[in-house]
PDB file of C-alpha atoms in Angstrom:
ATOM      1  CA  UNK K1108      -5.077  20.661   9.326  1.00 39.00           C
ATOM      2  CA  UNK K1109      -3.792  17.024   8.697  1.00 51.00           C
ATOM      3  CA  UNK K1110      -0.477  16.888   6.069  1.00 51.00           C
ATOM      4  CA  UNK K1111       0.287  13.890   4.554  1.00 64.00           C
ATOM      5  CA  UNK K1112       3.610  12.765   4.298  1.00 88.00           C
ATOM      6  CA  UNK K1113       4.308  12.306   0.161  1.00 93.00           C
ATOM      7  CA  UNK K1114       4.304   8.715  -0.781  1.00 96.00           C
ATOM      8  CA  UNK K1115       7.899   6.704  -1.123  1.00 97.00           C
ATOM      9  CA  UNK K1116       9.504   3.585  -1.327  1.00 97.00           C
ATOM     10  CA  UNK K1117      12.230   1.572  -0.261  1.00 97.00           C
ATOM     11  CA  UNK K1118      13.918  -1.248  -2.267  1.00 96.00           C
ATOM     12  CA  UNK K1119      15.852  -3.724  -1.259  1.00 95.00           C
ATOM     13  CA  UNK K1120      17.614  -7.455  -2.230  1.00 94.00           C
ATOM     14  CA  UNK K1121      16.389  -9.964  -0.399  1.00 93.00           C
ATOM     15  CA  UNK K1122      19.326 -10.904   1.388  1.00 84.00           C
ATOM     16  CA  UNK K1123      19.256 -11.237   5.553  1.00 74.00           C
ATOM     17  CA  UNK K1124      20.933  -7.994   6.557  1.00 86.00           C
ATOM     18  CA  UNK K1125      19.422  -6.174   3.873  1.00 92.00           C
ATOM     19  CA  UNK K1126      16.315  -6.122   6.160  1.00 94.00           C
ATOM     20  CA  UNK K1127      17.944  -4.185   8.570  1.00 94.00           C
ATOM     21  CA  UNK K1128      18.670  -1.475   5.942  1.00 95.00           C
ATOM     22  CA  UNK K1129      15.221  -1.727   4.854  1.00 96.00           C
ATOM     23  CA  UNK K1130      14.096  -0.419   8.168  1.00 97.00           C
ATOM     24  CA  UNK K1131      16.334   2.089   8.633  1.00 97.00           C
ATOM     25  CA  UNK K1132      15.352   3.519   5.223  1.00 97.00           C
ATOM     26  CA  UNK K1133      11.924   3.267   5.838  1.00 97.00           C
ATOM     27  CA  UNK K1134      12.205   4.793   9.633  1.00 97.00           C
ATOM     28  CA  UNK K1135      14.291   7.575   7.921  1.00 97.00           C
ATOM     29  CA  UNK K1136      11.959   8.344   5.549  1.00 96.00           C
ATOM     30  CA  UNK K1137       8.928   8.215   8.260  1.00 96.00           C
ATOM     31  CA  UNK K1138      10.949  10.861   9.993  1.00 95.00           C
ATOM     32  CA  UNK K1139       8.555  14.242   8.833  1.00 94.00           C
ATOM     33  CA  UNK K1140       5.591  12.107  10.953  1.00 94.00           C
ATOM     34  CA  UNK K1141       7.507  12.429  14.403  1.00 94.00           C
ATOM     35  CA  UNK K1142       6.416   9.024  15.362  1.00 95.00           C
ATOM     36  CA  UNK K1143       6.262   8.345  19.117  1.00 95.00           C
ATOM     37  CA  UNK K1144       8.682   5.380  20.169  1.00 96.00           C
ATOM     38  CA  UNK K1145       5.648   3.312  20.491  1.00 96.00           C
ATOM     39  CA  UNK K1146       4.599   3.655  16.916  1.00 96.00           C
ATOM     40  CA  UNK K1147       8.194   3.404  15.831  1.00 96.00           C
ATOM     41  CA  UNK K1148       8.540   0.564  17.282  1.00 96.00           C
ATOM     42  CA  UNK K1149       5.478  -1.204  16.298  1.00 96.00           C
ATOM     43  CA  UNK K1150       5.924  -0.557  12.314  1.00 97.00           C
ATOM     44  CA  UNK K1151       9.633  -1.616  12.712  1.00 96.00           C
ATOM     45  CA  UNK K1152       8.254  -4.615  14.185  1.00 95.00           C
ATOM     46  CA  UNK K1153       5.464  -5.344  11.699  1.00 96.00           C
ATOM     47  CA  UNK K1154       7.448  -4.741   8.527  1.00 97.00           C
ATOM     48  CA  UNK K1155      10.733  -6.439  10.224  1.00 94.00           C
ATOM     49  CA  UNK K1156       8.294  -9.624  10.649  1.00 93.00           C
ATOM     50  CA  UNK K1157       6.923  -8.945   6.930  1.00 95.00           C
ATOM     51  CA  UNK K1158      10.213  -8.845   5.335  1.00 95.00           C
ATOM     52  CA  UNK K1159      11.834 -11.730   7.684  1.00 92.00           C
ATOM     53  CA  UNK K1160       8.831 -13.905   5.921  1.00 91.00           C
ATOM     54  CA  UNK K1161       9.706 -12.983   2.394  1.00 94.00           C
ATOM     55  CA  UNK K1162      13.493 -13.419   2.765  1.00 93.00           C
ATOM     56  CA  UNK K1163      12.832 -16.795   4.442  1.00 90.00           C
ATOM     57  CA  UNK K1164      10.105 -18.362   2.582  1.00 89.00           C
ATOM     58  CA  UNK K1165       9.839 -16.463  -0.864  1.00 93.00           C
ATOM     59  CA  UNK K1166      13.078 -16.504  -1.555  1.00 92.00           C
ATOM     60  CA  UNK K1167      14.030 -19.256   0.508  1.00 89.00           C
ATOM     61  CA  UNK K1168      17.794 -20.751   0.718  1.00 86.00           C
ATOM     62  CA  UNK K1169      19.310 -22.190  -1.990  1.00 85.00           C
ATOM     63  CA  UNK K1170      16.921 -20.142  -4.493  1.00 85.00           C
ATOM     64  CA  UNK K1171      18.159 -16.451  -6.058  1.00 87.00           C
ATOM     65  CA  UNK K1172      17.296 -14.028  -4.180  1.00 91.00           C
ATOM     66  CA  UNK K1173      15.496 -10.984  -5.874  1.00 94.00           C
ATOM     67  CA  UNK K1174      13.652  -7.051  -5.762  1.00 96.00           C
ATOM     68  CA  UNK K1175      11.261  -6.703  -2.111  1.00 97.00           C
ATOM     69  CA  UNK K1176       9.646  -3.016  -2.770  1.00 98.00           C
ATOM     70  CA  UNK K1177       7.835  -1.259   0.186  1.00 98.00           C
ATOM     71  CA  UNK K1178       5.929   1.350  -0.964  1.00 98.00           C
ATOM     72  CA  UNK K1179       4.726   3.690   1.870  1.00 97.00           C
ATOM     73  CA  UNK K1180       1.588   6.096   1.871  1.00 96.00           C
ATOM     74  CA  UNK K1181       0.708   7.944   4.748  1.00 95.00           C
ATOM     75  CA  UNK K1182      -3.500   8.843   5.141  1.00 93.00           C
ATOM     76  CA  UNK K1183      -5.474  10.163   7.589  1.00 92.00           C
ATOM     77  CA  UNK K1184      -6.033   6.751   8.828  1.00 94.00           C
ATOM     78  CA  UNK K1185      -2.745   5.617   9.142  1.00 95.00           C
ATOM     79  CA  UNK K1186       0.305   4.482   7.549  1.00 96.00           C
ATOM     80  CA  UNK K1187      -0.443   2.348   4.224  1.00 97.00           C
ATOM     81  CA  UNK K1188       2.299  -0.492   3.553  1.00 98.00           C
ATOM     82  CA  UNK K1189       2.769  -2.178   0.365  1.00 98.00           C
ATOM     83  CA  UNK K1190       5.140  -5.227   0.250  1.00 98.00           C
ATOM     84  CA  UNK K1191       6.041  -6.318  -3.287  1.00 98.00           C
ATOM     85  CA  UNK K1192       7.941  -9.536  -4.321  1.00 97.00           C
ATOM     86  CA  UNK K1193       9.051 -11.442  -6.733  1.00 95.00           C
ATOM     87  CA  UNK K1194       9.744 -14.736  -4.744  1.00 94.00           C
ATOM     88  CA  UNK K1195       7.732 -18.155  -4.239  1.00 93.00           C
ATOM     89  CA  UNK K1196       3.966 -17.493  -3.349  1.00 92.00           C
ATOM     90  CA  UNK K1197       1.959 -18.096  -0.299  1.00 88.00           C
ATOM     91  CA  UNK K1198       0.780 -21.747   0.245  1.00 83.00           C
ATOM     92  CA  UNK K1199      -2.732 -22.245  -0.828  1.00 76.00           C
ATOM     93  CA  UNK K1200      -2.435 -18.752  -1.966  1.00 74.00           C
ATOM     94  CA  UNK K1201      -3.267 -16.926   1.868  1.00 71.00           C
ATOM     95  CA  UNK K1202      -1.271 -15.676   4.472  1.00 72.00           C
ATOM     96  CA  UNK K1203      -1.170 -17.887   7.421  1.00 63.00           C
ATOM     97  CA  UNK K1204      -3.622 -17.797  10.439  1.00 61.00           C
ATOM     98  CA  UNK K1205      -1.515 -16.215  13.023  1.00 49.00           C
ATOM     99  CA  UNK K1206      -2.886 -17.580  15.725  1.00 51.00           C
ATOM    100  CA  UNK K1207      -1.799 -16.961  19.272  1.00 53.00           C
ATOM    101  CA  UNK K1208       0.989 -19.336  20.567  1.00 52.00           C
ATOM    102  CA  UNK K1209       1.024 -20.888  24.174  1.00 48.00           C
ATOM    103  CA  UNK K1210       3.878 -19.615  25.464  1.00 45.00           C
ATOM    104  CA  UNK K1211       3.239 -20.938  29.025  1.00 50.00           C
ATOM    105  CA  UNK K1212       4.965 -24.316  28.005  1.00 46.00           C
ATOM    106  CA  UNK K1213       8.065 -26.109  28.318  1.00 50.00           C
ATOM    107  CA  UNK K1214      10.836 -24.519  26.429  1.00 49.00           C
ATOM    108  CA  UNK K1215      11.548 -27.309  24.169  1.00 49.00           C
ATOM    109  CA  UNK K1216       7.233 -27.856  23.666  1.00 43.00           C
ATOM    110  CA  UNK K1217       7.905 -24.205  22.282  1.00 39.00           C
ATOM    111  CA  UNK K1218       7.406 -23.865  18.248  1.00 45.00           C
ATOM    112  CA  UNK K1219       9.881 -22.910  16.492  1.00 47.00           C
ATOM    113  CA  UNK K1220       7.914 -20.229  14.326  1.00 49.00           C
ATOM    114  CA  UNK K1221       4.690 -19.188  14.342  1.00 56.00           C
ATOM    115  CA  UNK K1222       5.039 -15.914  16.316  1.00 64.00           C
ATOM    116  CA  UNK K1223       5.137 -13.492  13.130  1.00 78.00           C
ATOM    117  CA  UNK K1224       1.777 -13.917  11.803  1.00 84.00           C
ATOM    118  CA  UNK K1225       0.147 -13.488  14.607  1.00 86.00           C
ATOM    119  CA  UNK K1226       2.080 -10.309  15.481  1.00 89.00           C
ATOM    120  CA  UNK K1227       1.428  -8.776  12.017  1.00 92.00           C
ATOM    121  CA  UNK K1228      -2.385  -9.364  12.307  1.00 90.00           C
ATOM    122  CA  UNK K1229      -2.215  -8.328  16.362  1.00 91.00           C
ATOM    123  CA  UNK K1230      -0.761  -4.973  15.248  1.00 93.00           C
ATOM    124  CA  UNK K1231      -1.934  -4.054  11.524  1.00 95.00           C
ATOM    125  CA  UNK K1232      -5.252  -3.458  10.022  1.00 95.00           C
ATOM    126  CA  UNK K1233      -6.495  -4.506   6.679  1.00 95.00           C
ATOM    127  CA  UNK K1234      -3.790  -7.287   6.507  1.00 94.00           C
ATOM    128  CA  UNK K1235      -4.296  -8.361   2.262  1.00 95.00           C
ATOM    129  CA  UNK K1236      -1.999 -10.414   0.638  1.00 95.00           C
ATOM    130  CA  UNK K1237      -2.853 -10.851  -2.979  1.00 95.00           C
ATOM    131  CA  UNK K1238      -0.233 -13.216  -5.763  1.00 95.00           C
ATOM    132  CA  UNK K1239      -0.990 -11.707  -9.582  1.00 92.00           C
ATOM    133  CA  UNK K1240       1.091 -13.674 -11.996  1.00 92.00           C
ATOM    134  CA  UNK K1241       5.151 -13.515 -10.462  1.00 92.00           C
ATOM    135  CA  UNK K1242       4.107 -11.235  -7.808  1.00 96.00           C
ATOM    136  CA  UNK K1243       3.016 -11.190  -4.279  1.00 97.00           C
ATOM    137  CA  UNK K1244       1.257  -8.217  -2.838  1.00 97.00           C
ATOM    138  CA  UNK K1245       1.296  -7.898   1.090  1.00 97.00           C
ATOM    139  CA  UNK K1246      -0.989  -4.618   1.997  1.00 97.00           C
ATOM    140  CA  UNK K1247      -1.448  -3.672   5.365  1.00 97.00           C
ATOM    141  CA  UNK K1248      -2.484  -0.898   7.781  1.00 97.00           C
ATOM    142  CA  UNK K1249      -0.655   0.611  10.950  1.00 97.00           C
ATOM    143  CA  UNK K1250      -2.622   3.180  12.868  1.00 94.00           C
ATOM    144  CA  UNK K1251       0.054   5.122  13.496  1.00 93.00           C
ATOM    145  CA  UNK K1252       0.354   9.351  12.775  1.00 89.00           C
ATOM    146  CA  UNK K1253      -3.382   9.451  12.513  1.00 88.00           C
ATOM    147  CA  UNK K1254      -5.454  12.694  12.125  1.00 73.00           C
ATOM    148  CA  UNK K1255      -6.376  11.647  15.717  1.00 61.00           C
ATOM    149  CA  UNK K1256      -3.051  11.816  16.677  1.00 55.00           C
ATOM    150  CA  UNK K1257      -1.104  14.019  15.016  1.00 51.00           C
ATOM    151  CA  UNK K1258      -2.143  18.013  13.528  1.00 46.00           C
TER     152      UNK K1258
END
């Protein structure tokens, strides 16, 4: 029989080495699911990339900074992700593209951003990102502690 883990979330400031708390909350609270070091790794690396966007470009230097929220369900389909903000929306009101990056360049032809995005939508499912009046919504999938996977 598949258990759920109950639903929880994490709150943070948005303030650079808050992120790092972030995670560790979040990876502590994951903890009941026994996640593999593979799927550790690749939410930690999804929602590290996630949050790294909203501190930098919602609430970008020189602006306050303000609440992030992760709320965290886990289904039989995976782990359900929630990232709520108060910052600056998306331009043009959509994530970016995320497209892959040649990385077979010279170093200094190398961007110098551009690798997040297309991380996110490499590794998470049902990428949505939604802005309703002061808030941005990031929803995502990780197909991690599936039914599949885990009894």
């Amino acid at each position: 029989m598949f258990s759920t883990l109950p639903p929880f979330q994490v709150s943070i400031n948005s303030e650079e080495m808050a992120v790092r708390d972030a995670l560790a909350k979040l990876m502590k609270g994951l903890g009941p699911l026994k996640l593999d070091v593979e799927e550790a790794g690749t939410v930690e690396l999804v929602v590290a990339e996630a949050l790294n966007n909203v501190v930098e470009h919602a609430y970008p230097e020189g602006q306050p900074s303000g609440p992030i929220n992760i709320q965290c369900r886990h289904k039989s389909d995976g782990l359900h992700l929630t990232i709520i903000d108060q910052g600056l929306g998306m331009p043009e009101g959509k994530t970016p593209l995320g497209e892959r990056v040649n990385v077979h360049v010279d170093l200094s032809h190398l961007p110098e951003g551009g690798f997040g995005w297309f991380l996110i939508r490499d590794l998470a499912k049902d990428v949505d990102y939604v802005r309703k009046g002061w808030e941005n919504r990031l929803s995502l999938r990780l197909a991690v502690a599936t039914s599949a996977t885990h009894s």
